[in-house]
Short mmCIF file of C-alpha atoms and ligand atoms in Angstrom, two decimals:
data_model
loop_
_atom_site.label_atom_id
_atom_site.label_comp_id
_atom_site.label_asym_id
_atom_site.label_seq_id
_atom_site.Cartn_x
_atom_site.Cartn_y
_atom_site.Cartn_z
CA UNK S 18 79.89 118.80 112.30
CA UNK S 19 81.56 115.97 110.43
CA UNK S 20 80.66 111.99 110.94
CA UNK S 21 83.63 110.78 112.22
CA UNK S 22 83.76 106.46 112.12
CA UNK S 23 81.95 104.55 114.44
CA UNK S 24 84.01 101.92 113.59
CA UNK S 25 82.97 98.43 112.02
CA UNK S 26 81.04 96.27 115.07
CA UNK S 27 78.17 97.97 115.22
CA UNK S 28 74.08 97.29 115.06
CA UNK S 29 71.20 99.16 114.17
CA UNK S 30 69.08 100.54 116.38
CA UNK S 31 67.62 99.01 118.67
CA UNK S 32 67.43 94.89 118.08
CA UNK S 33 63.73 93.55 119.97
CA UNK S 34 65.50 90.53 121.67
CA UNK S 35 63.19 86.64 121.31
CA UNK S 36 63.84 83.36 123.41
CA UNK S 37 64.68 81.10 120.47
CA UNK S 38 63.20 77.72 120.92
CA UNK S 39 63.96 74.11 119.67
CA UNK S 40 63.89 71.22 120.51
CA UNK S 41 67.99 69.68 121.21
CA UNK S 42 67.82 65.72 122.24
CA UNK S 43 64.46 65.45 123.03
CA UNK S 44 64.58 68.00 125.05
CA UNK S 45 63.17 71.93 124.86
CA UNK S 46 65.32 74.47 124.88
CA UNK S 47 65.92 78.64 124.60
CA UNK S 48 68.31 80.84 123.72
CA UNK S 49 68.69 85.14 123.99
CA UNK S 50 68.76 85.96 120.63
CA UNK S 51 68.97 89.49 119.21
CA UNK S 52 70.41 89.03 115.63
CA UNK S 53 66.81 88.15 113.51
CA UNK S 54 64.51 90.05 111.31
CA UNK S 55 61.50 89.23 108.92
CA UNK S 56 63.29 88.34 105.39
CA UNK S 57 60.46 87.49 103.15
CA UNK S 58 57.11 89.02 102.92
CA UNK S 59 55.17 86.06 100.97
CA UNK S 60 54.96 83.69 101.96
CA UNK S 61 56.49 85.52 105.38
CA UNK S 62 60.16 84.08 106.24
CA UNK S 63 62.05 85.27 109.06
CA UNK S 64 65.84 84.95 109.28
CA UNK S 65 68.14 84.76 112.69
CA UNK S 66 71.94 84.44 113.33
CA UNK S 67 72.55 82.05 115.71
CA UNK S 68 76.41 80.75 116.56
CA UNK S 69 77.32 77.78 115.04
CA UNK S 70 78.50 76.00 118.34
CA UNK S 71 75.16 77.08 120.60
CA UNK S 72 73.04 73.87 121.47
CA UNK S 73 70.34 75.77 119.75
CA UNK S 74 71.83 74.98 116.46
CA UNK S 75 72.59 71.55 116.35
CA UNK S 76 68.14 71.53 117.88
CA UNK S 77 67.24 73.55 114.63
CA UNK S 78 69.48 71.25 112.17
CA UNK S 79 67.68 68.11 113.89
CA UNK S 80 64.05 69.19 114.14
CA UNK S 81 63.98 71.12 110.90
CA UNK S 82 62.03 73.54 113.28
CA UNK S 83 62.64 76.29 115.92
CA UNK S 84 60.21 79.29 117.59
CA UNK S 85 60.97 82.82 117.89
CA UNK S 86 59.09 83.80 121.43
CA UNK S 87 58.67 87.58 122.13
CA UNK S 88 58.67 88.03 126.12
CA UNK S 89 57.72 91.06 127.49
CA UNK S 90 60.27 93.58 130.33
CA UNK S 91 58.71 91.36 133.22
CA UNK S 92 60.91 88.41 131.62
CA UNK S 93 64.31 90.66 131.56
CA UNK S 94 66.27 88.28 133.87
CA UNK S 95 64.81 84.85 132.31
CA UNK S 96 65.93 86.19 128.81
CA UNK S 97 69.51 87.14 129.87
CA UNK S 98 69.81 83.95 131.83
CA UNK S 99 69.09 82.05 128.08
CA UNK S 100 71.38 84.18 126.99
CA UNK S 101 74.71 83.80 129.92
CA UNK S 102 74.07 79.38 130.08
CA UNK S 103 73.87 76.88 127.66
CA UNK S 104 71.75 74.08 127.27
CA UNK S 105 74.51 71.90 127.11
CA UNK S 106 74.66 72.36 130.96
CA UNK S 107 71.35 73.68 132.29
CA UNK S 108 67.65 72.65 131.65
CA UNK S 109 66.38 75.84 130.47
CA UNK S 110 62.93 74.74 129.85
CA UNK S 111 62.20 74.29 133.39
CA UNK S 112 62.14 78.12 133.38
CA UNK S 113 59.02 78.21 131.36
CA UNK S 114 55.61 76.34 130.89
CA UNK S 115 56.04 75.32 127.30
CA UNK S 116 53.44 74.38 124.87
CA UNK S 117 53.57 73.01 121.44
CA UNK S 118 51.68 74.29 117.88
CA UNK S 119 51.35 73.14 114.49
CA UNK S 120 54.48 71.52 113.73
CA UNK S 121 55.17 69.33 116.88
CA UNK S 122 58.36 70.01 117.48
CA UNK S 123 59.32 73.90 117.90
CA UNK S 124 58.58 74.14 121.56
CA UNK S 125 56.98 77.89 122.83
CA UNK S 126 57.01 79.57 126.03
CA UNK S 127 53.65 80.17 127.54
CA UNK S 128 54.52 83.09 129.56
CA UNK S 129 55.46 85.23 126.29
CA UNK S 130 52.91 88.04 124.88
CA UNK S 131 53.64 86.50 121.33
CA UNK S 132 55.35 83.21 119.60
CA UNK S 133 55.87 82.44 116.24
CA UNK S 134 56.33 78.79 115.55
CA UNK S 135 58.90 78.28 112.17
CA UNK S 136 59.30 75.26 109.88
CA UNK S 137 63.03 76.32 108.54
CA UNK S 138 63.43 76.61 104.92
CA UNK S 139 67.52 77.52 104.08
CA UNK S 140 70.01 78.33 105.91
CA UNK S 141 73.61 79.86 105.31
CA UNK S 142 76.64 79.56 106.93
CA UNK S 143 78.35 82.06 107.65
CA UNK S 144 82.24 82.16 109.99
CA UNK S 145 81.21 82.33 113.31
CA UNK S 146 76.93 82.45 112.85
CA UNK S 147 74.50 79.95 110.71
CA UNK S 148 71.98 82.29 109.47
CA UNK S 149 68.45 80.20 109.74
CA UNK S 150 65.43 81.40 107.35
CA UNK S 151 62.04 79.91 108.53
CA UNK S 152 59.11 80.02 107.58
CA UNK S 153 56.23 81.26 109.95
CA UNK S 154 53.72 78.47 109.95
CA UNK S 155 51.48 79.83 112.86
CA UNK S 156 52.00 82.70 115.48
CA UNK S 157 50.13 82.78 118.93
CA UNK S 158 48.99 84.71 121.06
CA UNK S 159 46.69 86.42 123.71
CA UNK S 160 43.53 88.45 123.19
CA UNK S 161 44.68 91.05 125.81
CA UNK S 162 48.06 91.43 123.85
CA UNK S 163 45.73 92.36 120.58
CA UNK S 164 44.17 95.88 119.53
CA UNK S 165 42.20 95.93 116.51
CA UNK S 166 42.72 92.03 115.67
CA UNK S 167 46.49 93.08 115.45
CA UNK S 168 49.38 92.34 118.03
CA UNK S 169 49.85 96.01 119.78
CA UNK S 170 53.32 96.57 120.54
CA UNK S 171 52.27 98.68 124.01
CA UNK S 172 50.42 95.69 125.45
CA UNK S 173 53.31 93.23 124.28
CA UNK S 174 56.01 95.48 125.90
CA UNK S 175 58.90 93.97 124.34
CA UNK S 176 62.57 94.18 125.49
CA UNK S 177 64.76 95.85 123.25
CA UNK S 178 68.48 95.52 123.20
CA UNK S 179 71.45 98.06 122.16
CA UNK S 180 75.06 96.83 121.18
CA UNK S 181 77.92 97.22 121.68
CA UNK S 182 76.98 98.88 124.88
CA UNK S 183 74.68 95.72 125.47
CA UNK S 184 72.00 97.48 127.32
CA UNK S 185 68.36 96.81 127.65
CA UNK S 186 65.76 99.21 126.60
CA UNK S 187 61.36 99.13 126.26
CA UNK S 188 59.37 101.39 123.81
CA UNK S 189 58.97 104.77 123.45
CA UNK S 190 56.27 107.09 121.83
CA UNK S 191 54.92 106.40 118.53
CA UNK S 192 55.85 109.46 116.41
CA UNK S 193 53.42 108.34 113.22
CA UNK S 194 51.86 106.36 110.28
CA UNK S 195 54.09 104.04 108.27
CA UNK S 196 53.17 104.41 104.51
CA UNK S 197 51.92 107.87 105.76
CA UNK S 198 54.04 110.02 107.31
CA UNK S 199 56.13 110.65 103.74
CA UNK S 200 52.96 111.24 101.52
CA UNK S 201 52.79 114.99 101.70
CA UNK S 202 56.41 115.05 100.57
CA UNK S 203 55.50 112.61 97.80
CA UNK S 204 53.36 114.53 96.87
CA UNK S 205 55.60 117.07 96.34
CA UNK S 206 58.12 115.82 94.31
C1 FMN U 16 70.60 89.82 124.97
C2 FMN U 16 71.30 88.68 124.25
C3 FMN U 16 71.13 88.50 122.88
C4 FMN U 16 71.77 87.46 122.23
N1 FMN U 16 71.60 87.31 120.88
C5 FMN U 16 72.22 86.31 120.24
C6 FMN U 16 72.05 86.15 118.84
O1 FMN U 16 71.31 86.87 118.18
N2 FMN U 16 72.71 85.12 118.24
C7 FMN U 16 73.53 84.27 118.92
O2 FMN U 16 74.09 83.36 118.33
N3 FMN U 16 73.69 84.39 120.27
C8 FMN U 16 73.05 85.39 120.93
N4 FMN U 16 73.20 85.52 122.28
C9 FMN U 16 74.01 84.51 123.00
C10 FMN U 16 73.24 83.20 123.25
O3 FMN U 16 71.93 83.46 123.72
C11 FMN U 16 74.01 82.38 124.30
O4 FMN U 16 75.30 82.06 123.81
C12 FMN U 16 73.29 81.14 124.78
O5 FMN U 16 73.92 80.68 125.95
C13 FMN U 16 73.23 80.00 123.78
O6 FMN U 16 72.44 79.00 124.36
P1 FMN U 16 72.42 77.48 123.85
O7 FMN U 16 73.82 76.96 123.88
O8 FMN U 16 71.53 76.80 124.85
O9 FMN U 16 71.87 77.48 122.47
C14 FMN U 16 72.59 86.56 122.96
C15 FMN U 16 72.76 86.74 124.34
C16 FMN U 16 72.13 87.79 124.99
C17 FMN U 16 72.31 87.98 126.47
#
């Protein structure tokens, strides 16, 4: 069978979706966000696309700073509610017991398996998104969300998130090793 076009707004498969955090007037706040992935490996930047007119934005430009929390399925209707209001017209933080890390100033959600906290480095704008690289001072966590001293994606449970179809999804199976599964055909050639 031939590919026939999917046409150009799509994503890959599937996005994990954070509650971005930052401070905006003093005041905490959290956004859905979907479009962000680790950029840099040392030292380790990760990158997000957030719209230029979201309160969110004009939080990160102020506090130099901003948090990527992972929530687990439990928090399915908080995270869509960050990601249906704005700040501009509800107190989001009240949702969430929020605590503060290293820098001061990128606020974190208590009630989420994992947070990374992120002093922001660059950013680029882009027509409709400013794409934010920070840099992961500190991450946090909880020792039942660990397995081996490593965050264990089955205990975190993450929400993951399909577009254009916008649909919410959680983990499957593991099917293998990374840096593994391809050595026999290495190997080979
Ligand atoms: C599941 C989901 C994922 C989202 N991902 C993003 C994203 O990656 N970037 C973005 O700019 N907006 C994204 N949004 C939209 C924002 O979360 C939404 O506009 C939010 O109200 C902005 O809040 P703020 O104005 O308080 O910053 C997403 C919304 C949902 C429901």
């Amino acid at each position: 069978m031939e590919h026939i076009s999917a046409g150009k707004n799509v994503f890959v498969y599937p996005m994990p979706v954070a509650l971005l955090g930052s401070v905006v007037n003093g005041k905490p706040n959290f956004m859905a966000l979907g479009w962000f992935s680790r950029v840099n490996a040392n030292p380790p930047l990760i990158g997000c696309g957030v719209g230029k007119h979201h309160h969110t934005t004009f939080g990160i430009r102020e506090s130099q700073t901003f948090s990527i929390n992972v929530p687990d399925a439990s928090m399915i209707r908080e995270v869509d509610y960050c990601g249906l209001v704005s700040g501009r017209d509800v107190d989001k933080s009240a949702l969430f017991s929020v605590f503060y890390g290293e820098t001061g100033t990128a606020p974190m959600i208590r009630e989420c398996p994992l947070c990374l906290e992120c002093r922001l480095v660059g950013s680029m704008e882009n027509p409709t998104n400013e794409f934010f690289v920070g840099e992961i001072v500190a991450s946090w966590t909880r020792e039942q969300f660990m397995t081996e001293g490593k965050p264990d994606i089955k205990k975190i449970n993450p929400l993951l998130l399909t577009m254009p179809d916008n649909r919410y999804w959680t983990v499957g199976e593991e099917v293998g090793a990374a840096w593994s599964a391809g050595r026999d055909l290495a190997r080979e050639k």
